[in-house]
Amino acid sequence: MKISEILQTNKLTVSFEIFPPKQDSAYDAVIGCADELVRFDPDFMSVTYGAGGGTSANTVKIAAHIKDRGITSIAHLTCLSSTTSEVHRIIGELKDRNIENILALRGDRPKDPDFVPPGDYRYASDLIRDIREAGDFCVGGACYPEGHPESGHKDRDLDNLKLKVDAGCSFLTTQMFFDNNMLYSFLYRAQCKGINVPVLAGIMPITNGAQLKRTIELSNAYLPPKFLALVDRFGDSPEAMKQAGIAYATEQIIDLITNGVRGIHIYAMNKPDVVQKIVSNISDIIKAAK
Ligand code: FAD
């Protein structure tokens, strides 16, 4: 099923994201995580794509596995480091496996200063146009409530986002954020720019100190004092930090649903136990909002 059809119903959706293994030896473990997450009956599940190769080979396989378990899946695909023919090979594999949804991304610039991208794709919108021409896919894109780190200016970033949506994006998924006001302000500003596609709120439960460090490096997200106090107090106690992180994410989600946000996308980080706790914390809220 296409995610655009699921979103059309205008009911609350709860979706999960997992990532493929870094090494093939961990493939079965990731499939095990996917199977556990499927049990929580999400509206759909997404599988990320390793920008520099490595984990990318398994993205299609895992997305196909999820689909075979009866849950709509979406495969991420990046383009900056790839040639057109590499991208089209993946699109062909997705077609062969009847996967109808692609999250089209530019990908981060590789850290290696000597790496020169092939130059076939500059922005995600180039990829979106390509996918649209290649087949009947539902295409989603990424968005950044606090601005993409390279854009330098939130307003310019929104102008670029509008170009991306106009290229053929049916919905957007946000970068993680820890202050819901960042999302509410973004949604208002996006509407003012004429960006009217559904926006799924990306929620990252932070359950340990190392994850927090990596999250900050990746996202530049604003960390509210309440969140920092929690990390300060429980960061050195793994079990307490996990519980506090789950409670924080739960509270964020409840506030989002209360304020009318229709799409909650949980960055599951291949931790079904964390997702299970969040989902059970809000099971009646989900039922009431569906
Ligand atoms: P774009 O939309 O191309 O934007 C990149 C930058 O270019 C922005 O600063 C934008 O303002 C600017 N820009 C865009 N269009 C134009 C234009 N026409 N003219 C001038 N400037 C322009 N990375 C992975 O490697 N694998 C994944 O699976 C993955 N999944 C992700 C999922 C989500 C929900 C999010 C939020 C991010 C994900 N990423 C992933 C990270 C993403 O690849 C990086 O954030 C990357 O730096 C930007 O990708 P993008 O698709 O948003 O790029």
Coordinates of C-alpha atoms and ligand atoms in Angstrom, one line a residue:
M1 CA 0.0 0.0 0.0
K2 CA 1.1 3.5 -0.7
I3 CA 1.8 5.7 2.4
S4 CA 0.0 8.6 0.8
E5 CA -3.2 6.4 0.8
I6 CA -2.7 5.7 4.6
L7 CA -2.1 9.4 5.3
Q8 CA -5.2 10.4 3.3
T9 CA -7.5 8.9 5.9
N10 CA -6.4 11.8 8.2
K11 CA -6.3 9.5 11.2
L12 CA -3.4 9.3 13.6
T13 CA -0.5 7.1 12.2
V14 CA 2.2 5.6 14.3
S15 CA 5.2 4.3 12.4
F16 CA 8.7 3.0 13.3
E17 CA 12.1 3.3 11.7
I18 CA 14.9 0.7 11.8
F19 CA 18.4 0.6 10.3
P20 CA 20.1 -2.3 8.5
P21 CA 23.0 -4.1 10.0
K22 CA 26.6 -2.7 9.6
Q23 CA 27.8 -6.2 9.0
D24 CA 25.9 -9.1 7.3
S25 CA 26.5 -11.2 10.4
A26 CA 24.0 -9.1 12.3
Y27 CA 21.3 -9.4 9.6
D28 CA 19.3 -12.0 11.5
A29 CA 19.3 -9.9 14.6
V30 CA 17.9 -6.9 12.7
I31 CA 15.2 -9.1 11.1
G32 CA 14.4 -10.3 14.7
C33 CA 13.9 -6.6 15.7
A34 CA 11.7 -5.9 12.7
D35 CA 9.6 -8.9 13.6
E36 CA 9.1 -7.7 17.2
L37 CA 8.2 -4.2 16.0
V38 CA 5.7 -5.7 13.5
R39 CA 3.9 -7.2 16.5
F40 CA 3.0 -3.7 17.7
D41 CA 1.0 -3.2 14.5
P42 CA 2.5 0.1 13.2
D43 CA 0.8 1.9 10.3
F44 CA 4.1 1.4 8.4
M45 CA 7.8 0.9 9.0
S46 CA 10.8 2.5 7.3
V47 CA 14.3 1.1 6.7
T48 CA 17.3 3.5 6.5
Y49 CA 19.9 3.4 3.8
G50 CA 23.7 3.7 4.4
A51 CA 24.9 6.7 2.4
G52 CA 28.4 5.4 1.8
G53 CA 27.4 1.8 0.8
G54 CA 28.1 -0.7 3.6
T55 CA 24.6 -1.2 5.0
S56 CA 22.7 -0.2 1.8
A57 CA 22.5 -3.7 0.3
N58 CA 20.2 -4.9 3.0
T59 CA 17.7 -2.0 3.0
V60 CA 15.6 -3.5 0.2
K61 CA 15.7 -7.0 1.7
I62 CA 14.6 -5.8 5.1
A63 CA 11.8 -3.6 3.6
A64 CA 10.6 -6.6 1.6
H65 CA 10.7 -8.8 4.7
I66 CA 8.5 -6.2 6.7
K67 CA 6.1 -6.1 3.7
D68 CA 5.8 -9.8 3.7
R69 CA 4.8 -9.7 7.3
G70 CA 1.8 -7.6 6.3
I71 CA 3.1 -4.2 7.3
T72 CA 3.5 -1.4 4.7
S73 CA 7.2 -0.6 4.4
I74 CA 9.2 2.3 3.0
A75 CA 12.8 2.0 1.9
H76 CA 15.1 5.0 2.3
L77 CA 17.4 5.9 -0.7
T78 CA 20.2 8.4 -0.8
C79 CA 21.7 9.9 -4.0
L80 CA 24.7 12.2 -3.4
S81 CA 27.3 9.5 -3.4
S82 CA 25.7 7.4 -6.1
T83 CA 25.6 7.4 -9.9
T84 CA 22.3 7.4 -11.8
S85 CA 22.8 3.8 -12.7
E86 CA 23.4 2.7 -9.1
V87 CA 20.2 4.5 -8.0
H88 CA 18.2 2.9 -10.9
R89 CA 19.5 -0.5 -9.9
I90 CA 18.0 0.0 -6.4
I91 CA 14.8 1.4 -7.8
G92 CA 14.5 -1.7 -10.0
E93 CA 15.0 -4.0 -7.0
L94 CA 12.2 -2.1 -5.1
K95 CA 9.9 -2.5 -8.1
D96 CA 10.7 -6.3 -8.3
R97 CA 9.8 -6.6 -4.6
N98 CA 6.6 -4.6 -5.0
I99 CA 7.8 -1.9 -2.5
E100 CA 5.8 1.1 -3.4
N101 CA 7.3 3.7 -1.0
I102 CA 10.7 5.5 -1.1
L103 CA 12.0 8.1 1.3
A104 CA 14.2 10.1 -1.1
L105 CA 17.2 11.7 0.5
R106 CA 20.3 13.5 -0.6
G107 CA 22.5 11.9 2.1
D108 CA 25.2 13.5 4.2
R109 CA 28.5 14.6 2.6
P110 CA 31.1 11.8 3.2
K111 CA 33.6 12.7 5.9
D112 CA 36.5 11.7 3.7
P113 CA 37.8 15.1 2.3
D114 CA 39.2 13.4 -0.8
F115 CA 35.9 11.8 -1.8
V116 CA 34.5 13.5 -4.9
P117 CA 30.7 12.7 -5.4
P118 CA 29.9 11.5 -8.9
G119 CA 27.8 14.6 -9.4
D120 CA 24.8 12.9 -10.9
Y121 CA 22.6 14.2 -8.1
R122 CA 22.9 17.5 -6.2
Y123 CA 19.8 17.6 -4.1
A124 CA 17.1 15.2 -2.9
S125 CA 14.7 16.9 -5.3
D126 CA 16.8 15.6 -8.3
L127 CA 16.3 12.1 -6.9
I128 CA 12.6 12.6 -6.3
R129 CA 12.1 13.6 -10.0
D130 CA 14.1 10.6 -11.1
I131 CA 12.0 8.2 -8.9
R132 CA 8.8 9.7 -10.1
E133 CA 9.8 9.2 -13.7
A134 CA 11.0 5.6 -13.0
G135 CA 7.7 4.2 -11.6
D136 CA 4.5 4.5 -9.7
F137 CA 6.1 5.2 -6.3
C138 CA 4.9 7.2 -3.3
V139 CA 7.9 9.4 -2.5
G140 CA 8.5 11.0 0.9
G141 CA 11.2 13.5 1.9
A142 CA 13.1 14.7 5.0
C143 CA 12.5 18.1 6.7
Y144 CA 14.2 20.0 9.5
P145 CA 12.1 21.9 12.0
E146 CA 15.3 23.7 13.2
G147 CA 16.7 24.1 9.7
H148 CA 19.1 21.8 7.9
P149 CA 22.6 22.4 9.3
E150 CA 24.0 23.4 5.8
S151 CA 21.3 25.9 4.9
G152 CA 22.4 28.7 7.1
H153 CA 19.0 30.2 7.3
K154 CA 15.6 28.6 8.2
D155 CA 13.7 30.6 5.7
R156 CA 16.0 29.7 2.8
D157 CA 15.7 26.0 3.9
L158 CA 11.9 26.3 3.7
D159 CA 12.1 27.7 0.2
N160 CA 14.3 24.7 -0.7
L161 CA 11.8 22.4 1.0
K162 CA 9.0 23.9 -1.1
L163 CA 11.0 23.1 -4.3
K164 CA 11.5 19.5 -3.0
V165 CA 7.7 19.1 -2.3
D166 CA 6.9 20.5 -5.7
A167 CA 9.3 17.9 -7.3
G168 CA 6.9 15.2 -6.1
C169 CA 7.0 14.6 -2.4
S170 CA 3.7 13.2 -1.0
F171 CA 4.8 13.6 2.6
L172 CA 7.6 14.7 4.8
T173 CA 9.3 13.2 7.9
T174 CA 11.0 15.5 10.3
Q175 CA 14.5 15.3 11.8
M176 CA 14.3 14.5 15.5
F177 CA 13.5 17.4 17.9
F178 CA 13.3 17.6 21.6
D179 CA 11.2 20.7 22.0
N180 CA 7.7 20.4 20.5
N181 CA 7.5 24.2 20.0
M182 CA 10.2 23.7 17.3
L183 CA 7.8 21.6 15.4
Y184 CA 4.7 23.8 15.9
S185 CA 6.6 26.8 14.7
F186 CA 7.9 24.9 11.7
L187 CA 4.5 23.6 10.7
Y188 CA 3.1 27.2 10.8
R189 CA 6.0 28.6 8.7
A190 CA 5.8 25.7 6.3
Q191 CA 2.1 26.4 5.7
C192 CA 2.8 30.0 5.1
K193 CA 5.2 28.9 2.3
G194 CA 2.4 26.7 0.7
I195 CA 3.8 23.4 1.9
N196 CA 0.7 21.4 2.4
V197 CA 1.7 17.8 2.4
P198 CA 1.4 15.7 5.6
V199 CA 4.3 16.0 8.0
L200 CA 5.3 13.1 10.3
A201 CA 6.9 14.1 13.6
G202 CA 10.2 12.2 14.1
I203 CA 10.7 11.2 17.8
M204 CA 14.0 9.9 19.0
P205 CA 13.8 8.2 22.5
I206 CA 17.2 8.9 24.1
T207 CA 18.0 6.0 26.3
N208 CA 21.8 6.4 26.9
G209 CA 24.5 9.0 27.1
A210 CA 26.4 7.7 24.0
Q211 CA 23.3 8.0 21.9
L212 CA 22.7 11.5 23.1
K213 CA 26.3 12.5 22.0
R214 CA 25.8 11.1 18.5
T215 CA 22.3 12.6 18.2
I216 CA 23.7 16.1 19.0
E217 CA 26.5 15.6 16.4
L218 CA 24.0 14.5 13.8
S219 CA 21.1 16.8 14.3
N220 CA 22.2 20.0 16.0
A221 CA 18.8 19.8 17.8
Y222 CA 18.0 22.3 20.6
L223 CA 18.0 20.5 24.0
P224 CA 15.6 22.1 26.4
P225 CA 16.7 22.6 30.0
K226 CA 14.2 20.0 31.2
F227 CA 15.8 17.4 29.0
L228 CA 19.4 18.4 29.9
A229 CA 18.5 18.2 33.6
L230 CA 17.3 14.7 33.1
V231 CA 20.5 13.6 31.3
D232 CA 22.5 15.3 34.0
R233 CA 20.7 13.5 36.8
F234 CA 20.4 10.0 35.2
G235 CA 23.1 9.9 32.5
D236 CA 25.4 7.7 34.6
S237 CA 22.7 5.2 35.6
P238 CA 21.9 3.2 32.4
E239 CA 18.5 1.7 33.6
A240 CA 17.3 5.1 35.1
M241 CA 18.4 6.9 31.9
K242 CA 16.5 4.5 29.8
Q243 CA 13.3 4.9 31.8
A244 CA 13.7 8.7 31.8
G245 CA 14.3 8.8 28.1
I246 CA 11.2 6.6 27.5
A247 CA 9.1 8.9 29.7
Y248 CA 10.4 12.0 27.9
A249 CA 9.6 10.6 24.5
T250 CA 6.2 9.5 25.7
E251 CA 5.4 13.0 27.0
Q252 CA 6.5 14.5 23.7
I253 CA 4.2 12.2 21.8
I254 CA 1.2 12.9 24.0
D255 CA 1.7 16.6 23.6
L256 CA 2.0 16.3 19.8
I257 CA -1.2 14.1 19.6
T258 CA -3.1 16.5 21.9
N259 CA -2.1 19.4 19.7
G260 CA -3.4 17.7 16.5
V261 CA -0.3 16.2 15.0
R262 CA -1.5 13.2 12.9
G263 CA 1.8 11.4 12.2
I264 CA 4.2 10.0 14.9
H265 CA 7.3 8.4 13.5
I266 CA 9.4 6.7 16.2
Y267 CA 13.2 6.3 15.5
A268 CA 13.2 2.8 17.0
M269 CA 17.0 2.5 16.8
N270 CA 16.5 -1.3 16.6
K271 CA 15.3 -1.4 20.2
P272 CA 11.9 -3.1 20.3
D273 CA 11.8 -3.0 24.1
V274 CA 11.9 0.8 24.1
V275 CA 9.2 1.0 21.5
Q276 CA 7.1 -1.5 23.3
K277 CA 7.2 0.6 26.5
I278 CA 6.3 3.8 24.7
V279 CA 3.5 2.2 22.8
S280 CA 2.0 0.6 25.9
N281 CA 2.3 4.0 27.7
I282 CA 0.0 5.5 25.1
S283 CA -2.1 2.6 23.9
D284 CA -5.4 4.1 24.9
I285 CA -4.4 7.5 23.6
I286 CA -3.6 5.9 20.2
K287 CA -7.0 4.2 20.2
A288 CA -8.8 7.4 21.1
A289 CA -7.0 9.3 18.3
K290 CA -7.4 6.7 15.5
Ligands
FAD1 P1 18.1 18.1 0.6 O1 16.6 18.2 0.6 O2 18.7 18.0 -0.8 O3 18.7 19.4 1.3 C1 20.1 19.4 1.6 C2 20.5 20.9 1.7 O4 20.5 21.5 0.4 C3 19.7 21.7 2.6 O5 20.5 22.6 3.3 C4 18.7 22.4 1.7 O6 18.3 23.7 2.2 C5 19.6 22.6 0.4 N1 18.9 22.6 -0.8 C6 17.9 21.7 -1.2 N2 17.5 21.9 -2.4 C7 18.1 23.0 -2.9 C8 18.1 23.8 -4.1 N3 17.3 23.4 -5.1 N4 18.9 24.8 -4.2 C9 19.8 25.2 -3.1 N5 19.8 24.5 -2.0 C10 19.0 23.4 -1.8 N6 20.8 9.8 5.6 C11 21.2 8.6 5.1 O7 22.4 8.5 4.7 N7 20.4 7.5 5.1 C12 19.1 7.6 5.5 O8 18.4 6.6 5.5 C13 18.6 8.8 6.1 N8 17.4 8.9 6.5 C14 16.9 10.1 7.0 C15 15.6 10.3 7.4 C16 15.1 11.5 7.9 C17 13.6 11.6 8.3 C18 15.9 12.6 8.0 C19 15.4 13.9 8.5 C20 17.3 12.5 7.6 C21 17.8 11.3 7.1 N9 19.1 11.1 6.6 C22 19.5 9.9 6.1 C23 20.0 12.3 6.7 C24 20.0 13.1 5.4 O9 20.5 12.4 4.3 C25 20.9 14.4 5.7 O10 20.2 15.2 6.6 C26 21.3 15.2 4.4 O11 22.3 16.1 4.9 C27 20.2 16.0 3.8 O12 19.3 15.2 3.1 P2 18.0 15.8 2.4 O13 17.4 14.7 1.7 O14 17.2 16.5 3.5 O15 18.7 16.9 1.4

